[in-house]
PDB file of C-alpha atoms in Angstrom:
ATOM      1  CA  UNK A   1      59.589  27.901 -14.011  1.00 55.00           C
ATOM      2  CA  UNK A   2      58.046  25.831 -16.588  1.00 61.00           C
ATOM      3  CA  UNK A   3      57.764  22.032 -16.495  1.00 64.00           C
ATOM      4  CA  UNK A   4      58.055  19.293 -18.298  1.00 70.00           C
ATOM      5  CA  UNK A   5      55.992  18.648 -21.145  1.00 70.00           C
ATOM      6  CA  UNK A   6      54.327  15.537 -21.157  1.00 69.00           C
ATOM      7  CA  UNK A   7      54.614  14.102 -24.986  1.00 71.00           C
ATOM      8  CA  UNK A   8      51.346  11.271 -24.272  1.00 77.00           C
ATOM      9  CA  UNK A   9      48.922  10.746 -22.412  1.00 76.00           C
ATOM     10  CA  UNK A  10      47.045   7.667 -22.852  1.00 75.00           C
ATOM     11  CA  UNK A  11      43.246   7.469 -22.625  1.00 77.00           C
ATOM     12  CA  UNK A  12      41.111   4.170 -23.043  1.00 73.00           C
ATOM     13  CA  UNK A  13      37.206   4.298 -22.851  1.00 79.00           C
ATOM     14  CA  UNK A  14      35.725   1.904 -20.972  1.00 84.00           C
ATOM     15  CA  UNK A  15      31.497   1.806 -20.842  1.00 77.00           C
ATOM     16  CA  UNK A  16      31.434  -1.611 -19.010  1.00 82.00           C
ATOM     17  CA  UNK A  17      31.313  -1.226 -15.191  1.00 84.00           C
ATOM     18  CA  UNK A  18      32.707  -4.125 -14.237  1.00 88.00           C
ATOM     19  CA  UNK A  19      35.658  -3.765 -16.940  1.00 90.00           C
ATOM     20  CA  UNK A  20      36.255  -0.519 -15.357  1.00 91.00           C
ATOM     21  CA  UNK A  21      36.323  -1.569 -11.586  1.00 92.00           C
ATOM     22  CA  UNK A  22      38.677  -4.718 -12.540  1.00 93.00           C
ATOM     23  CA  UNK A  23      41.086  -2.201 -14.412  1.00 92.00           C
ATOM     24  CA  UNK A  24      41.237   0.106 -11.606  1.00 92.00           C
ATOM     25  CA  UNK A  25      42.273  -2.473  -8.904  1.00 93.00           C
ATOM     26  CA  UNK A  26      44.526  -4.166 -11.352  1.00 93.00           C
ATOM     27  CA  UNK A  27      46.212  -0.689 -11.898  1.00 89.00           C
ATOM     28  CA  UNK A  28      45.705  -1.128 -15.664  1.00 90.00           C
ATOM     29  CA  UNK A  29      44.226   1.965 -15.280  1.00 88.00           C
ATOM     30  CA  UNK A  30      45.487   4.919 -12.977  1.00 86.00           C
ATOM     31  CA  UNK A  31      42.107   6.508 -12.141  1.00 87.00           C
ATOM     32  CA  UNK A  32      38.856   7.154 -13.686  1.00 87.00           C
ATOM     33  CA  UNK A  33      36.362   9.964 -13.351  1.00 83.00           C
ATOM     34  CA  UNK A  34      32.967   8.801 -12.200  1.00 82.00           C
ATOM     35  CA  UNK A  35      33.547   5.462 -11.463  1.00 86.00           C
ATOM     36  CA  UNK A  36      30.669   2.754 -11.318  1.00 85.00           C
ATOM     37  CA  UNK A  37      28.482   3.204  -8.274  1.00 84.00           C
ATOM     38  CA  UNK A  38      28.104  -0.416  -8.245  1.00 82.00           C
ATOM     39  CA  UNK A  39      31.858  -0.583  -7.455  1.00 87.00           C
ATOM     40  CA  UNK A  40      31.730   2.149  -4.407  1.00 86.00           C
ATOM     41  CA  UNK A  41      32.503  -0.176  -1.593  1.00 87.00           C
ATOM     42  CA  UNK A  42      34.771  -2.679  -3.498  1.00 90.00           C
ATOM     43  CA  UNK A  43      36.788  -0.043  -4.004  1.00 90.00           C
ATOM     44  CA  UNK A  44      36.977   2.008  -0.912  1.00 87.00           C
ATOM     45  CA  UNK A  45      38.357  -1.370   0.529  1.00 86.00           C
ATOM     46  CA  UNK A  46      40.320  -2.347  -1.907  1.00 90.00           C
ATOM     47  CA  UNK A  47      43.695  -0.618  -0.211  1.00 87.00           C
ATOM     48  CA  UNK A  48      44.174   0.413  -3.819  1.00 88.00           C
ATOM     49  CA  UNK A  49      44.827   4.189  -4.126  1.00 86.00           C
ATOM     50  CA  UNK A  50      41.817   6.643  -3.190  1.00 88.00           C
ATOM     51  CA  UNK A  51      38.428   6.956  -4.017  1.00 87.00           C
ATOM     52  CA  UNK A  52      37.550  10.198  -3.591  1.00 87.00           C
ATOM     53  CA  UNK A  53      34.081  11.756  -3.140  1.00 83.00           C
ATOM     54  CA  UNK A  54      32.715  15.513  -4.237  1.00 80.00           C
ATOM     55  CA  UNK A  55      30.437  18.031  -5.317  1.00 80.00           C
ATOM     56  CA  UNK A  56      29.196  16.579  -8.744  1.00 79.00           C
ATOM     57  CA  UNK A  57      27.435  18.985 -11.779  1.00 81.00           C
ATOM     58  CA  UNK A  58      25.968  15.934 -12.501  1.00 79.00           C
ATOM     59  CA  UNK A  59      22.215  14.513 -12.271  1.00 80.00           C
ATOM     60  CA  UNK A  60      19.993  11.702 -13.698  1.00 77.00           C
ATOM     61  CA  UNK A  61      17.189  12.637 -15.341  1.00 78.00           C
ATOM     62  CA  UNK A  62      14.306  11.646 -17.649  1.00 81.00           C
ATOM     63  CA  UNK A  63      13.780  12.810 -21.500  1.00 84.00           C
ATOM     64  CA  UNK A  64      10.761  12.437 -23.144  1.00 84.00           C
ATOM     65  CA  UNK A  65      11.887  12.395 -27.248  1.00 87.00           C
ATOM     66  CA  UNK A  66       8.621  11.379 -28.835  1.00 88.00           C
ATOM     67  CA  UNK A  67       6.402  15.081 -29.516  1.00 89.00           C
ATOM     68  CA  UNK A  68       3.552  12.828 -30.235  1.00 90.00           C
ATOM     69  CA  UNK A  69       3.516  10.184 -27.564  1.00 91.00           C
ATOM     70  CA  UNK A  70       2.315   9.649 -24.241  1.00 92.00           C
ATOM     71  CA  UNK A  71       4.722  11.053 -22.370  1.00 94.00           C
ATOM     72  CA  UNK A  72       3.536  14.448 -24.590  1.00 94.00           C
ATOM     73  CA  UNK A  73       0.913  15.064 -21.590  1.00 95.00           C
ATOM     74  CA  UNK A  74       2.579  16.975 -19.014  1.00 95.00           C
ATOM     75  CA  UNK A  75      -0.177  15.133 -16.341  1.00 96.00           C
ATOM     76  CA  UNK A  76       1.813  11.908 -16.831  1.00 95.00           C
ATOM     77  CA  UNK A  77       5.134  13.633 -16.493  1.00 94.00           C
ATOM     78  CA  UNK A  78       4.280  14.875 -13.681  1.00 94.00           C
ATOM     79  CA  UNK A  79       2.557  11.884 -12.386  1.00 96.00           C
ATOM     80  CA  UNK A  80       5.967   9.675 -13.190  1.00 95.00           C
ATOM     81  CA  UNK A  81       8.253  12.245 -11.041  1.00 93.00           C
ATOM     82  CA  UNK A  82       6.114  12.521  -8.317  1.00 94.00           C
ATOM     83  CA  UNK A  83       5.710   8.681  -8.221  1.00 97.00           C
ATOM     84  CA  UNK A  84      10.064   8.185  -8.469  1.00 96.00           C
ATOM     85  CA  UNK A  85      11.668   6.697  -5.191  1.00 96.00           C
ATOM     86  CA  UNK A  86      13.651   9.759  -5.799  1.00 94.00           C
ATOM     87  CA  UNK A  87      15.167   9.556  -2.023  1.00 94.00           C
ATOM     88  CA  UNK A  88      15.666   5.544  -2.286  1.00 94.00           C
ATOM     89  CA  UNK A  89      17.488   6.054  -5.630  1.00 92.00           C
ATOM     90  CA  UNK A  90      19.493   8.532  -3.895  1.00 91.00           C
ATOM     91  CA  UNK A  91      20.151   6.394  -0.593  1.00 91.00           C
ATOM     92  CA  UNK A  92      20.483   2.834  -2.068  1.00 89.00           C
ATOM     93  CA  UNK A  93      21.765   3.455  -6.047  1.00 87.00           C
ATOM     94  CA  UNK A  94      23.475   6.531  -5.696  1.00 86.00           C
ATOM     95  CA  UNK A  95      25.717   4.997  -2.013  1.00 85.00           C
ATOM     96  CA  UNK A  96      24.336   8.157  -0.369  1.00 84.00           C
ATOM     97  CA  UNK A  97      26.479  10.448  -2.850  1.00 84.00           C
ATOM     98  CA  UNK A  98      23.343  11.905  -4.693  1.00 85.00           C
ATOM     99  CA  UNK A  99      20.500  13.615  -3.282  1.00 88.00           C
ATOM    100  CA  UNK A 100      16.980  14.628  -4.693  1.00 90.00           C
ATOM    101  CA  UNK A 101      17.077  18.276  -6.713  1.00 90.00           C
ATOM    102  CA  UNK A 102      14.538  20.982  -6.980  1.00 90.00           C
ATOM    103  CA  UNK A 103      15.319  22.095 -10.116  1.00 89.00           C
ATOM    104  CA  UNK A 104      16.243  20.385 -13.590  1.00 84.00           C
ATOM    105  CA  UNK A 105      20.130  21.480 -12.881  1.00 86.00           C
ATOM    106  CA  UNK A 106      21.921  20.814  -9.655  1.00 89.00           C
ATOM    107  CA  UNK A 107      22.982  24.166  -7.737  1.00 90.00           C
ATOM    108  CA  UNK A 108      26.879  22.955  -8.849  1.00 88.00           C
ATOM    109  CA  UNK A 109      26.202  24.215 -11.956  1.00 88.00           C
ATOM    110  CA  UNK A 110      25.523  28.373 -10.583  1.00 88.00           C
ATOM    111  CA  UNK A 111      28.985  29.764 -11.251  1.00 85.00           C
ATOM    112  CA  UNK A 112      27.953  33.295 -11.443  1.00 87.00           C
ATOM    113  CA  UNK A 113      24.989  34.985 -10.220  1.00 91.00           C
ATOM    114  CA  UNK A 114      25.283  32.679  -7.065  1.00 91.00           C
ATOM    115  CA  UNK A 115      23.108  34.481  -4.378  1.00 93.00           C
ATOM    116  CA  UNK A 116      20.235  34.788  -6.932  1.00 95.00           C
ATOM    117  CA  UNK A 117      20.598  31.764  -8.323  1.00 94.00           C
ATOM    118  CA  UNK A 118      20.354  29.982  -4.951  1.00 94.00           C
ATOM    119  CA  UNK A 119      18.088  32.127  -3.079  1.00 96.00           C
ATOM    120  CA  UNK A 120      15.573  31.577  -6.556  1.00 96.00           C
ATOM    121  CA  UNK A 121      16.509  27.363  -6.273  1.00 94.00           C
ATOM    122  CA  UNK A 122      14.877  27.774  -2.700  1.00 96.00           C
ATOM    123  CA  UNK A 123      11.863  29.349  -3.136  1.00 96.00           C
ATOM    124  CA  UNK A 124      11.178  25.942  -5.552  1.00 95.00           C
ATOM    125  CA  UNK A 125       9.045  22.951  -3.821  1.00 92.00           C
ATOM    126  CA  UNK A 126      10.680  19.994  -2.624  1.00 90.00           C
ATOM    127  CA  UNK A 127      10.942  17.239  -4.364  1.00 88.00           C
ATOM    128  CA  UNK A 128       7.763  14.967  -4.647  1.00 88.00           C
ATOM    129  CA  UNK A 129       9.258  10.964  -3.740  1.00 93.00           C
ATOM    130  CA  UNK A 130       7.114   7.996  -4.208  1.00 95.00           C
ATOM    131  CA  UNK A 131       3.956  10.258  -4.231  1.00 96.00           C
ATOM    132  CA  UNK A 132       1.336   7.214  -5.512  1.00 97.00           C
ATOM    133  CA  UNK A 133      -1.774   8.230  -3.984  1.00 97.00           C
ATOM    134  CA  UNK A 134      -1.390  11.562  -6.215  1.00 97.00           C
ATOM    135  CA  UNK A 135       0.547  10.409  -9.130  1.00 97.00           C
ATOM    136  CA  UNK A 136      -2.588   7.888  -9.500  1.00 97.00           C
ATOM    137  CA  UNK A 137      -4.790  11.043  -9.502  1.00 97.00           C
ATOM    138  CA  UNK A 138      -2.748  12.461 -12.425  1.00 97.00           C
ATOM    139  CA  UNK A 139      -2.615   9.527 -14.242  1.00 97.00           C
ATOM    140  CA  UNK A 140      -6.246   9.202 -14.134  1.00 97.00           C
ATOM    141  CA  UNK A 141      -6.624  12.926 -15.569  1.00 96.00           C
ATOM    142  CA  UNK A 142      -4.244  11.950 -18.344  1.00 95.00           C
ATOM    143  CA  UNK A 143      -7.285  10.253 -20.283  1.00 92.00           C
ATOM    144  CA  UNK A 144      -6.267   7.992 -23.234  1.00 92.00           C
ATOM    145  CA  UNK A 145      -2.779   9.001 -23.062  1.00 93.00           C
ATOM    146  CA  UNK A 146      -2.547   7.103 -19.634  1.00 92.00           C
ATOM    147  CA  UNK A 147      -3.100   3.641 -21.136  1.00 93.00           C
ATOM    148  CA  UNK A 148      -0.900   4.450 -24.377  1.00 94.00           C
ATOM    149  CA  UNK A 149       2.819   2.199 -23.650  1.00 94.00           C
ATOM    150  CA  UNK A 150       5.466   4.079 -22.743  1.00 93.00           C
ATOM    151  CA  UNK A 151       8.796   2.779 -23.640  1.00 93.00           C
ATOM    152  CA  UNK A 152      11.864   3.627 -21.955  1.00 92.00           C
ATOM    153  CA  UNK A 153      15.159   3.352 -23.538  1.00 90.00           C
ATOM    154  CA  UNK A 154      18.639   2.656 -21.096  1.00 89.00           C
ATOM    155  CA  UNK A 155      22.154   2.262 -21.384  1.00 87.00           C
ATOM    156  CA  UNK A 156      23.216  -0.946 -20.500  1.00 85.00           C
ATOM    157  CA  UNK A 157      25.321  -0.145 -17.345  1.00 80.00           C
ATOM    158  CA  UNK A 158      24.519  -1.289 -13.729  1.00 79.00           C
ATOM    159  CA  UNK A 159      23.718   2.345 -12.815  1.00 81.00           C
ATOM    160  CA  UNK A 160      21.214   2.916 -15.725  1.00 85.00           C
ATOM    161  CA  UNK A 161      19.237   0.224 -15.314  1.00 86.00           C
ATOM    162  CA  UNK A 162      19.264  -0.059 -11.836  1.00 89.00           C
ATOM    163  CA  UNK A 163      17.941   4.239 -12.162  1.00 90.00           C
ATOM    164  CA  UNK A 164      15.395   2.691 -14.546  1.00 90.00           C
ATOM    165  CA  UNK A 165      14.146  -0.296 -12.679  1.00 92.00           C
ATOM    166  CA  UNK A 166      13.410   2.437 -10.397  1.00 94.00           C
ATOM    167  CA  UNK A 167      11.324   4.132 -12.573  1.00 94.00           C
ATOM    168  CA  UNK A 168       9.497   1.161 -14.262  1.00 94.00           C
ATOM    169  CA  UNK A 169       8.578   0.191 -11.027  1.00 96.00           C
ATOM    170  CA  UNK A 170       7.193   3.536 -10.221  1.00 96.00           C
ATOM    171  CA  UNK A 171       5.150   3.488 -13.586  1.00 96.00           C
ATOM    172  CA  UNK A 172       3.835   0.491 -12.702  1.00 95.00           C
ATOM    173  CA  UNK A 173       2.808   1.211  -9.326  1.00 97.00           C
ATOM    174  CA  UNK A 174       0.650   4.260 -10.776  1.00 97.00           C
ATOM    175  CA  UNK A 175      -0.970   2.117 -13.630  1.00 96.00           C
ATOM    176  CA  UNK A 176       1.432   3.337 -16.463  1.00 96.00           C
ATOM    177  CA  UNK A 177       1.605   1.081 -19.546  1.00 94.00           C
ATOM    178  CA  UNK A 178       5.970   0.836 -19.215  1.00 93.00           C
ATOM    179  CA  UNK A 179       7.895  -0.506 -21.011  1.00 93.00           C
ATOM    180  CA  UNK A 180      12.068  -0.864 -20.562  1.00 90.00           C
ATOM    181  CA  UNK A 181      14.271  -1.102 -23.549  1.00 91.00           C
ATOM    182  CA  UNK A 182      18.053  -1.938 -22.723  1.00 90.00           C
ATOM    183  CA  UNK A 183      20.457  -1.265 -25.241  1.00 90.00           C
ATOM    184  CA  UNK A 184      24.357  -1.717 -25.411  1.00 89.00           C
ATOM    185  CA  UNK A 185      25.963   1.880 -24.379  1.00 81.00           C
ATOM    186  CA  UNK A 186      27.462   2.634 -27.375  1.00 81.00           C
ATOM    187  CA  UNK A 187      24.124   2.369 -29.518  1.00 84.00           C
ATOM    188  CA  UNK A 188      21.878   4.475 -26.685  1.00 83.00           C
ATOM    189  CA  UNK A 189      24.883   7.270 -26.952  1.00 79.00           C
ATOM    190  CA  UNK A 190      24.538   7.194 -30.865  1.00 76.00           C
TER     191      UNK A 190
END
């Protein structure tokens, strides 16, 4: 039995959190996919329909785009990701719906090959949070590179910036030269 065919379906884009939360407890909208962190308990008691919580393929992460920059030496890399608050981010940012990762991928993304995949994700360390004391060692190995400014580019969204305060602050604490760089959403996704 077939069923009706549905001739529209509307879709607006909406990049501004707060334009998003306001349009989902106005009902202008009728649901959203991701919706802004910022928003998680205004909504769960808003009495106005569900907010529902799951396994996410998604994950934040950190791109280095200039070959020839600081961020070039893998020491410093390695220095800023050890240094992350990766567990605060994922208690106070993400509302407790995120969790540190071993791997650049989160284990939602294995849809074949499961057992390997899994068994291979756990042999990988754990994941290094606000590690100073020997992110500061790194850094100091770095040489030059470690006093060369590092600028970080963000989308401006509450979740973004709030991610990269997180991460400026860890720079900071490890004597990075960081820099942030917010930019309106639709110019960072050009």
């Amino acid at each position: 039995q077939h069923g009706e065919l549905v001739a529209d379906i509307p879709n607006k884009f909406l990049t501004d959190d707060a334009a998003i939360t306001n349009a989902l407890l106005a009902g202008q909208i009728d649901g959203a996919y991701d919706p802004p962190l910022s928003a998680t308990e205004q909504l769960k008691g808003s009495g106005v329909g569900n907010l529902y919580f799951g396994r996410h393929e998604s994950n934040m992460t950190m791109v280095y785009s200039n070959a020839k920059g600081a961020m070039s030496n893998p020491k410093l890399r390695q220095a800023l990701q050890m240094a992350v608050d990766w567990d605060g981010i994922a208690k106070t940012l993400l509302k407790g719906t995120g969790e540190p990762i071993r791997s650049m991928m989160p284990t939602t993304v294995y849809s074949y090959a499961q057992e390997t995949l899994m068994k291979a994700y756990q042999q990988l360390p754990e994941p290094k949070s606000a590690q100073y004391d020997a992110a500061k060692k790194l850094v100091a190995e770095a040489g030059a590179d470690a006093s060369t400014k590092v600028v970080m580019a963000v989308p401006a969204s509450f979740t973004a910036q709030q991610f990269v305060n997180s991460v400026s602050d860890a720079a900071k604490r490890i004597g990075m030269n960081f820099q942030l760089k917010v930019v309106p959403t639709d110019q960072y996704t050009n």
